[in-house]
Short mmCIF file of C-alpha atoms and ligand atoms in Angstrom, two decimals:
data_model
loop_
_atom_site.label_atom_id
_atom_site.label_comp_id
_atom_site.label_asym_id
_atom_site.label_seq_id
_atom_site.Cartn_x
_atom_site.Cartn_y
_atom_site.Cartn_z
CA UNK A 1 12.07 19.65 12.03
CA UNK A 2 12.06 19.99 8.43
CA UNK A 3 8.36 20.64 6.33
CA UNK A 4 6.90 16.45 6.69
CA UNK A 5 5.35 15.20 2.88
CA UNK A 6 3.49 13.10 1.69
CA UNK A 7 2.97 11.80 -1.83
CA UNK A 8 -0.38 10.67 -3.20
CA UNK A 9 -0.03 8.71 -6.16
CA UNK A 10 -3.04 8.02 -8.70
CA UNK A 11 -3.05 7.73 -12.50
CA UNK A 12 -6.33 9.91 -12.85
CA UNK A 13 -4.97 13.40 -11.84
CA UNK A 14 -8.09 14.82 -10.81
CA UNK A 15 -8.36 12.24 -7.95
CA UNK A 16 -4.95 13.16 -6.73
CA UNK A 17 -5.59 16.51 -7.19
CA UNK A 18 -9.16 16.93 -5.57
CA UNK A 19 -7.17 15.33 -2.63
CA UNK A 20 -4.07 17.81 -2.42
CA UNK A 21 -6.67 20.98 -2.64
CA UNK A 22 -8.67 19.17 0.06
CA UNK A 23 -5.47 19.03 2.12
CA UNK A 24 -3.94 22.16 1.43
CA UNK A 25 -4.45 23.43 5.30
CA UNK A 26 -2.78 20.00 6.71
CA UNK A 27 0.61 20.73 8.08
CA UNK A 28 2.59 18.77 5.82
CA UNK A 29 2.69 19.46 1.92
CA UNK A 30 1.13 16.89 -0.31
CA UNK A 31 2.75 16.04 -3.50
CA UNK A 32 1.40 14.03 -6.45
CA UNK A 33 2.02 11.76 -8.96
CA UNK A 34 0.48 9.63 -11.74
CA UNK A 35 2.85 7.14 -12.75
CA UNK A 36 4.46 4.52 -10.28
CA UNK A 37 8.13 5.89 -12.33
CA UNK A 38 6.99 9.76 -11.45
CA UNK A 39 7.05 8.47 -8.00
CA UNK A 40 10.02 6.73 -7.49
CA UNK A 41 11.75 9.87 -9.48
CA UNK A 42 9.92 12.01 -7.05
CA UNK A 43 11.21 9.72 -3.91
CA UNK A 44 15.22 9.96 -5.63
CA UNK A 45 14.64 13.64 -5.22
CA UNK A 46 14.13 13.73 -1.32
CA UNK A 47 12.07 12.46 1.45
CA UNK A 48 8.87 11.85 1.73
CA UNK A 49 7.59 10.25 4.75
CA UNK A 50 4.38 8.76 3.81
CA UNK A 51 3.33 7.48 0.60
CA UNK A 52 -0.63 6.54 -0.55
CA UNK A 53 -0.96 4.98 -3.54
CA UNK A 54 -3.52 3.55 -5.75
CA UNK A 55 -3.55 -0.13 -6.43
CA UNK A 56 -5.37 -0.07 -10.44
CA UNK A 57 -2.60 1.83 -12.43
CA UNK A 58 -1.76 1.05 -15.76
CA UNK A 59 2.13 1.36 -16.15
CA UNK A 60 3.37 -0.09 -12.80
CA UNK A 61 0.24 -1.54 -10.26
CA UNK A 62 0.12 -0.30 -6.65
CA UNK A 63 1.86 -3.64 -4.91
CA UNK A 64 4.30 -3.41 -7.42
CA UNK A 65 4.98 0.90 -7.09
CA UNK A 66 4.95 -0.30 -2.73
CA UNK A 67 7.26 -3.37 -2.90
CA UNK A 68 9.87 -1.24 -4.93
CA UNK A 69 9.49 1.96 -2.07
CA UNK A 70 9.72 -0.79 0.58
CA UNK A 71 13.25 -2.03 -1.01
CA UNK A 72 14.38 1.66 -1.89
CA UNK A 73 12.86 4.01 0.57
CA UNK A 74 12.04 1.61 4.02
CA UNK A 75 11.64 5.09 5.94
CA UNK A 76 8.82 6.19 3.80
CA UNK A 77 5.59 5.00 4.97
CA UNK A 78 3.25 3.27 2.89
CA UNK A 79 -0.64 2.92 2.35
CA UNK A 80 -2.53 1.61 -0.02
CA UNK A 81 -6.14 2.59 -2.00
CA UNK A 82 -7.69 0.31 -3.79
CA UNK A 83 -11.41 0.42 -5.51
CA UNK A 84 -11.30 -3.35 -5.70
CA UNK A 85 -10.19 -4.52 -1.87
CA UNK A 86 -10.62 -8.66 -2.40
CA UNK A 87 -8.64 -10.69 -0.40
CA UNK A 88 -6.05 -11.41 -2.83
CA UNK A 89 -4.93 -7.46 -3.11
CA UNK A 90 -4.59 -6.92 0.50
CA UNK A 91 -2.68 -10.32 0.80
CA UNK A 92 -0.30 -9.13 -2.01
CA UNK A 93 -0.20 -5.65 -0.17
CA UNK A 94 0.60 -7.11 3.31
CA UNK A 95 3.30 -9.34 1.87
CA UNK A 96 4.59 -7.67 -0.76
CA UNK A 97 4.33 -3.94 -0.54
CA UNK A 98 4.70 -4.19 3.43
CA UNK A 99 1.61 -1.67 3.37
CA UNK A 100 1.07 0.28 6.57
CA UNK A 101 -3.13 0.49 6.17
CA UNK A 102 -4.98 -0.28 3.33
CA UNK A 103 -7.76 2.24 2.26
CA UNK A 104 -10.68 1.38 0.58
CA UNK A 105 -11.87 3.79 -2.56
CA UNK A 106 -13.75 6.19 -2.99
CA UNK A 107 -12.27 7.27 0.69
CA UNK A 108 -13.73 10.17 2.05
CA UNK A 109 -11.35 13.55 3.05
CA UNK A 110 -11.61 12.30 6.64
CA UNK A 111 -10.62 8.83 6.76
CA UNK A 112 -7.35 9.86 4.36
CA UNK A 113 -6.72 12.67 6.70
CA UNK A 114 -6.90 10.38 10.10
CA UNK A 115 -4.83 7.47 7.84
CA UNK A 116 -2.22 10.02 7.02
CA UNK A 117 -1.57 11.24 10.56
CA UNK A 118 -1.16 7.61 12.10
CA UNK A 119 1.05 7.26 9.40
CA UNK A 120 3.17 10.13 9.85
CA UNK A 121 3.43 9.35 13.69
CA UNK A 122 4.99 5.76 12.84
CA UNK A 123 7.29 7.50 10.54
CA UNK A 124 8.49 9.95 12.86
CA UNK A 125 9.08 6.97 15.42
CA UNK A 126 11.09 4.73 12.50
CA UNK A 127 15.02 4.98 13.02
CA UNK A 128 16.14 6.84 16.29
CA UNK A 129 16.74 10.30 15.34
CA UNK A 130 19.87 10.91 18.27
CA UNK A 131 21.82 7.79 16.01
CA UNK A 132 21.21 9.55 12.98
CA UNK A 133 21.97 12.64 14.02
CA UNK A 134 25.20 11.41 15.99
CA UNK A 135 26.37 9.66 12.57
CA UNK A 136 25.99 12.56 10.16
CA UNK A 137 28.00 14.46 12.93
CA UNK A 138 30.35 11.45 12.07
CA UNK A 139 30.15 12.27 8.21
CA UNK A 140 30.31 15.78 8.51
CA UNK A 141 34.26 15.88 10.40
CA UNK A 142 35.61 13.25 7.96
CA UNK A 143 34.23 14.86 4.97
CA UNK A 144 36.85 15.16 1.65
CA UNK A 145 36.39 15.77 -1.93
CA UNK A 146 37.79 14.05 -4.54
CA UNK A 147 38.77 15.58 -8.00
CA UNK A 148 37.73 14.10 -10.95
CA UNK A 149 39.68 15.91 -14.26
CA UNK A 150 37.97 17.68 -16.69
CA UNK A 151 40.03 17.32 -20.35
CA UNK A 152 40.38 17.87 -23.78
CA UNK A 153 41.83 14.81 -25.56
CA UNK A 154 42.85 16.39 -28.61
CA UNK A 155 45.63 18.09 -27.10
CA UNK A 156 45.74 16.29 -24.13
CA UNK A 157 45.29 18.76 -21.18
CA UNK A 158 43.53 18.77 -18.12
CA UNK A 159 41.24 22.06 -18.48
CA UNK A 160 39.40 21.86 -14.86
CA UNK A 161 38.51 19.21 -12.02
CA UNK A 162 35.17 18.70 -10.92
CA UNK A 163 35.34 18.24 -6.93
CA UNK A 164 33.03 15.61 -5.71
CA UNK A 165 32.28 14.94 -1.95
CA UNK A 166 32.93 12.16 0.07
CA UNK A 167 33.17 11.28 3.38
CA UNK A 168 34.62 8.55 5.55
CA UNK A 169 31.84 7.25 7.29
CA UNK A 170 30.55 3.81 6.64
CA UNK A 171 27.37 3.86 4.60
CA UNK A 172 27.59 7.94 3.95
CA UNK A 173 30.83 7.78 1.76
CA UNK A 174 28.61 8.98 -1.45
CA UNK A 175 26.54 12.08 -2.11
CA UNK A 176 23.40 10.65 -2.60
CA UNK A 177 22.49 9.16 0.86
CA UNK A 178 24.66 11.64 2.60
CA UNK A 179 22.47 14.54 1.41
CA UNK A 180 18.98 11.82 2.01
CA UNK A 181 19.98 12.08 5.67
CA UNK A 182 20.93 15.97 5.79
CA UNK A 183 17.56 16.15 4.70
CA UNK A 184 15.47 14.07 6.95
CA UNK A 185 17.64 16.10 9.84
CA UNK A 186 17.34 19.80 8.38
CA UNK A 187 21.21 19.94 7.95
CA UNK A 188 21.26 20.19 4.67
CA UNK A 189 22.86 23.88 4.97
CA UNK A 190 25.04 22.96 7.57
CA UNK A 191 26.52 20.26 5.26
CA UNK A 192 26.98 22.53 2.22
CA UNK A 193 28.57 25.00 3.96
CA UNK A 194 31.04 22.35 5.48
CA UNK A 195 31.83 21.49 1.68
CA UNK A 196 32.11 24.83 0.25
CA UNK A 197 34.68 25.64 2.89
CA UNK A 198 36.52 22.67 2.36
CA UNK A 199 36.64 23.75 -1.69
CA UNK A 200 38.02 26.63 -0.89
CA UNK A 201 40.82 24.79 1.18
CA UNK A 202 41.33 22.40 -1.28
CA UNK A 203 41.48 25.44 -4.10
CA UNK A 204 44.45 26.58 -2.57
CA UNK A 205 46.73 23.22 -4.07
CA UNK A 206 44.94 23.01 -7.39
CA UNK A 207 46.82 23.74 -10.70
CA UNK A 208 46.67 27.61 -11.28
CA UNK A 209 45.05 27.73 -14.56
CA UNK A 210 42.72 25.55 -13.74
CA UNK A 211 39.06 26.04 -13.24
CA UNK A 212 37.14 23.88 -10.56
CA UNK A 213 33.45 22.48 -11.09
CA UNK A 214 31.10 22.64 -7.84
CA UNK A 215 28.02 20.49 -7.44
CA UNK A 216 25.25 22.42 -5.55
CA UNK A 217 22.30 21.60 -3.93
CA UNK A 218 19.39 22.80 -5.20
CA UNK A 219 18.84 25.00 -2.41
CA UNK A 220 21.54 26.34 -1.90
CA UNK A 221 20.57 28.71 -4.15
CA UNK A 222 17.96 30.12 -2.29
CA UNK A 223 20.51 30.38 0.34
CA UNK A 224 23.40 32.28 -1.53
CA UNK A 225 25.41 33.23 1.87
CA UNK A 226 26.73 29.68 1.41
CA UNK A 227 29.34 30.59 -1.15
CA UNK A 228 31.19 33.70 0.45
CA UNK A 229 34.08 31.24 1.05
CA UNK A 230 33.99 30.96 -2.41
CA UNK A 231 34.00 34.89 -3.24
CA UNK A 232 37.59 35.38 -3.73
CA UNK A 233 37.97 33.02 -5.98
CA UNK A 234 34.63 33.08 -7.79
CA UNK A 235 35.92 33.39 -11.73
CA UNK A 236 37.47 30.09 -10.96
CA UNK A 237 34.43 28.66 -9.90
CA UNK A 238 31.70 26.93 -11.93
CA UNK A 239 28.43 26.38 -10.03
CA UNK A 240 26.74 23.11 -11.04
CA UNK A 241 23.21 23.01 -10.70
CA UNK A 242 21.53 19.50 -11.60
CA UNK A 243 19.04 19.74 -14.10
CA UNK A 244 17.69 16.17 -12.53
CA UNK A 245 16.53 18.81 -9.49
CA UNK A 246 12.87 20.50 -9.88
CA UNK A 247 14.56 24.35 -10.37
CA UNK A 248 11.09 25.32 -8.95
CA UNK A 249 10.30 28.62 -10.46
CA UNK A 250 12.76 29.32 -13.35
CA UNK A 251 11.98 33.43 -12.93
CA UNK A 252 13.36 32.72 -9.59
CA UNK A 253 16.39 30.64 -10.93
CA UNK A 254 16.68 32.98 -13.42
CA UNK A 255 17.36 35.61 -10.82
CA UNK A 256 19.68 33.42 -8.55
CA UNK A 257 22.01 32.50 -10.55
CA UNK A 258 22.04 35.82 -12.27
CA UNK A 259 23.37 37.09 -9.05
CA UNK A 260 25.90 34.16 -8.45
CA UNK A 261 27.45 35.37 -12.50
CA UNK A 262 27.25 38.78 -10.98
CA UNK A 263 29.44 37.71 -8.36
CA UNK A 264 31.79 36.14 -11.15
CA UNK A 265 30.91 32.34 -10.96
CA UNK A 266 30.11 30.61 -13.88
CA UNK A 267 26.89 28.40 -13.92
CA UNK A 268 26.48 24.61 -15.10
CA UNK A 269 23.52 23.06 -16.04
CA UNK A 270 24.33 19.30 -14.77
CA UNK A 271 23.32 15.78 -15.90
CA UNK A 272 21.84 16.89 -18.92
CA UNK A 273 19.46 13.92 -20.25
CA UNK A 274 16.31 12.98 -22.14
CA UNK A 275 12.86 12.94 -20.71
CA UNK A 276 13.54 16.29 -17.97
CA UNK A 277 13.08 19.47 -18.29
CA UNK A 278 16.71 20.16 -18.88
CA UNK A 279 16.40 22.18 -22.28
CA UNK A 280 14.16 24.44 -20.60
CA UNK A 281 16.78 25.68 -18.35
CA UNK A 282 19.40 25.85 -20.85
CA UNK A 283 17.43 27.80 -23.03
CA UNK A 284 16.09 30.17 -20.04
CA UNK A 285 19.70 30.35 -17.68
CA UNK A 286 22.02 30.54 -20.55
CA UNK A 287 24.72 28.32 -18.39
CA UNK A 288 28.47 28.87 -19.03
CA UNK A 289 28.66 24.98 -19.46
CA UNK A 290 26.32 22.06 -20.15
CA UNK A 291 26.92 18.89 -18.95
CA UNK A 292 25.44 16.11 -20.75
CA UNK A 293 24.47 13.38 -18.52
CA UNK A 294 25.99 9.58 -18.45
CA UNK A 295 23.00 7.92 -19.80
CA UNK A 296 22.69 10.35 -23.35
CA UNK A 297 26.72 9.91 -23.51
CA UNK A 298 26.44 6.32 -22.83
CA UNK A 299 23.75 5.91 -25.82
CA UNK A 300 26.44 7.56 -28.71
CA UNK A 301 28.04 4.59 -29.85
CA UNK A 302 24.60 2.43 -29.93
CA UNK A 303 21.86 4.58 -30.98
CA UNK A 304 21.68 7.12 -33.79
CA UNK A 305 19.00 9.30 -32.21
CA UNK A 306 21.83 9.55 -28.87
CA UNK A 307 24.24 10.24 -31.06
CA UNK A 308 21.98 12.82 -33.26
CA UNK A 309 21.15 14.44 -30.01
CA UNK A 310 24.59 14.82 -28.62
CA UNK A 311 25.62 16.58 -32.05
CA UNK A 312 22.32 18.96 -32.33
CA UNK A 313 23.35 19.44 -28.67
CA UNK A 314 26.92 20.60 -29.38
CA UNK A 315 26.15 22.68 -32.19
CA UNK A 316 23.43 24.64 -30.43
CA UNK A 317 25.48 24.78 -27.46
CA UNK A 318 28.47 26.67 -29.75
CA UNK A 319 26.02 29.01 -31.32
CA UNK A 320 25.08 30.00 -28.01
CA UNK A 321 28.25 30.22 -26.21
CA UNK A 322 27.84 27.44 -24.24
CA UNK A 323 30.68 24.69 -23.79
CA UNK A 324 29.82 21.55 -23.45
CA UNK A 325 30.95 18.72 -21.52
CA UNK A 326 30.10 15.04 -22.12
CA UNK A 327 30.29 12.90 -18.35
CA UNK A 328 31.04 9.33 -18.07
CA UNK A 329 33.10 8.84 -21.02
CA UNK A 330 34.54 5.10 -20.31
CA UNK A 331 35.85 3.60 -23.47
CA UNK A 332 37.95 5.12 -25.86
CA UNK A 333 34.98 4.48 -28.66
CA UNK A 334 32.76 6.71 -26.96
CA UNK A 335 35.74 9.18 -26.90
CA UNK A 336 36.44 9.33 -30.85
CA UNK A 337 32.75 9.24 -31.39
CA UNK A 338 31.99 12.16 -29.27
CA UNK A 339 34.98 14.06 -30.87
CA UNK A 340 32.94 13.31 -34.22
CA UNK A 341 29.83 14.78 -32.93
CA UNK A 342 32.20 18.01 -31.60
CA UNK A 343 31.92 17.52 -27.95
CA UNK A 344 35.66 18.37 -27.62
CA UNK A 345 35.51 18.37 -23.58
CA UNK A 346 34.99 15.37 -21.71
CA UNK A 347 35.07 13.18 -18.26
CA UNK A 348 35.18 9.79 -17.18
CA UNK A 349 37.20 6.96 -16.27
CA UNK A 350 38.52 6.91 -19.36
CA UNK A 351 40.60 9.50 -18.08
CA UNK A 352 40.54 9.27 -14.03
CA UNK A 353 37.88 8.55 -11.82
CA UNK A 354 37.33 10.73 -9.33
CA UNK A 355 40.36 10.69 -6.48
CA UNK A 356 42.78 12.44 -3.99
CA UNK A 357 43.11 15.67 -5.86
CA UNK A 358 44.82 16.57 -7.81
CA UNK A 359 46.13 13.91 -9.91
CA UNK A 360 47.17 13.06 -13.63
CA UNK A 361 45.46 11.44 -16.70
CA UNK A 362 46.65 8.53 -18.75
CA UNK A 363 46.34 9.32 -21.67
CA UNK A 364 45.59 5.72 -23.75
O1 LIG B 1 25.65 14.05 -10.81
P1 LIG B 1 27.09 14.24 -11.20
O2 LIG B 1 27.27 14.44 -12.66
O3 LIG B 1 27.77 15.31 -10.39
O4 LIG B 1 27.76 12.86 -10.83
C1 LIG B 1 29.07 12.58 -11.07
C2 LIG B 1 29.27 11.14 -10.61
O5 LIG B 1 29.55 10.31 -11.72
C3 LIG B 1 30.43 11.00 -9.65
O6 LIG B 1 29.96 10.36 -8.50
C4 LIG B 1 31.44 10.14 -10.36
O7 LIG B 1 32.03 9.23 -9.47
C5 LIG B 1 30.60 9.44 -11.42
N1 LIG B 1 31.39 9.20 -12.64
C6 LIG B 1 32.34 9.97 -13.16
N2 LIG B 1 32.85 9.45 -14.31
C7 LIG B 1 32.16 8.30 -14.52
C8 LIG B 1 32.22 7.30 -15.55
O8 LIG B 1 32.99 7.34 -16.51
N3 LIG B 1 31.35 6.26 -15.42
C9 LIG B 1 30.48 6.17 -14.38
N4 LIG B 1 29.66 5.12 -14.33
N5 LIG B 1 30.40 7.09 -13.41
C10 LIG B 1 31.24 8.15 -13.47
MN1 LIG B 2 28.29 17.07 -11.39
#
């Protein structure tokens, strides 16, 4: 079974953290957060099984942060600490956040620690592990990728196709909850060597002077054995690593995907946005290619300071070598304004969404 967590979220840090050193022997790792939108960017990342939150918080309250993780994450357990336990809050908690215990504050080491183990037994009991296990199984033999082109408008050619997975299996068709249940089962290797294979198939009928975008997981590059499928055609290859993923230690990504360029890949920094850490890895990985994400591209024809970012983007991204490629281009607007800010390469359904590959553009 894969590492259990559990996320303790309070707006004064040195609550949280007082609790995480105090549990740094459990066996499960505590994570923390301050905000009730750290958290629920936390819980997009991967599972957590049980979450214990404070109720007083000033951007988002408890109930609020627990009914949201009810409606989002069911699996994830949830318990609630509150300095002020009338009988309204715990009513609201019940009802609204679905709470699993409520704790009362200041809570002593002990009575968190014996609250956190009846809540990870109830979460290890939630949905029938055989099912899951027998459905990803399901997922994992009708598994296909679909090619989404990769162009430059001006002169109207198809430069590379990024290969996104899919599979056939109700309710796992995307990557997102396809990779949620990999993780809750410890497959997620097993599943990203079943896709790498399959782009290596799939390489085989793609256009020859074409290169192909990859989507890793995140740790898959601690586990670089993965991609010998991908060996023989590595300077075809461009590695996308999502800059919405914690890279951990960037020494250590440093080093990794130094290793994948030795091999010959080239390296993406993916979904390139505002508000992450994103221009830290760019500076420190020196990527091939930058992909800005939907939401800045989105933002160009609207706001000045998208569009201003997009072209500072573009021109730092030149001076350093680094191509760029703006995603979810979806109106031909957005197209002729990126072209002014000189992001030359694009994507989107302006173009083709992502299908069997590996098929045309229309050209509009
Ligand atoms: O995280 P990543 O950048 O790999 O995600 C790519 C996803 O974005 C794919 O699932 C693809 O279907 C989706 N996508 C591609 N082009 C567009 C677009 O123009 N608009 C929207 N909304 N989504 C897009
Ligand atoms: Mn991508």
């Amino acid at each position: 079974m894969r590492t259990r967590r559990v996320l303790l979220v309070d707006d004064e840090r040195y609550v949280a953290t007082a609790f995480q050193r105090a549990l740094a022997d459990a066996p499960y790792d505590v994570e923390i957060a301050t905000t009730g939108s750290e958290a629920l960017r936390r819980l997009e990342q991967g599972p957590i099984d049980v979450m214990v939150s404070d109720e007083n918080m000033p951007e988002m309250r408890g109930a609020e942060l627990l009914s949201r993780v009810r409606e989002r994450f069911p699996n994830t357990v949830r318990v609630m600490m509150t300095g002020d336990p009338s009988l309204d809050n715990a009513v609201r908690a019940i009802n609204v956040g679905g709470v699993f215990r409520f704790l009362r504050k200041p809570c002593s080491i002990d009575e968190l620690r014996a609250c956190i183990d009846d809540a990870l037994a109830v979460a290890s009991s939630g949905p029938d592990d055989a099912d899951a296990l027998e459905h990803f199984q399901g997922a994992l033999e009708s598994l296909w990728l679909a090619a989404q082109p990769i162009v430059r408008p001006k002169d109207q050619r198809i430069i590379a196709y990024e290969l996104l997975v899919r599979s056939r299996s109700e309710h796992l068709s995307q990557p997102s909850p396809l990779f949620d249940l990999a993780e809750r089962l410890d497959r997620v290797a097993v599943l990203e060597a079943r896709i790498l294979k399959l782009v290596a198939e799939v390489s085989r009928s793609a256009p020859p002077e074409v290169q192909l975008f990859v989507n890793l997981h995140p740790s898959t590059l601690a586990s670089p054995d993965l991609l010998e499928p991908l060996h023989a055609i590595a300077p075809r290859i461009i590695l996308e690593i999502t800059e919405r993923a914690a890279l951990g230690d960037l020494a250590e990504a440093e080093a990794r995907t130094g290793a994948l360029r030795a091999l010959g890949f080239g390296i993406a920094v993916d979904d390139l946005g505002i508000g992450h850490s994103g221009l830290t890895h760019v500076a420190n990985l020196r990527p091939d290619v930058v992909k800005l994400d939907i939401s800045l591209v989105r933002g160009v024809t609207q706001s000045k300071s998208h569009a201003g970012l997009v072209s500072a983007m573009a021109r730092v991204c030149d001076d350093l070598d680094i191509a760029v490629v703006a995603e979810g281009v979806e109106t031909a607007e957005c197209r002729d304004k990126l072209l002014d800010l000189g992001c030359f390469v694009q994507q989107g359904y302006l173009y083709a969404r992502p299908a069997q590959p590996f098929g045309g553009v229309s050209w509009s």
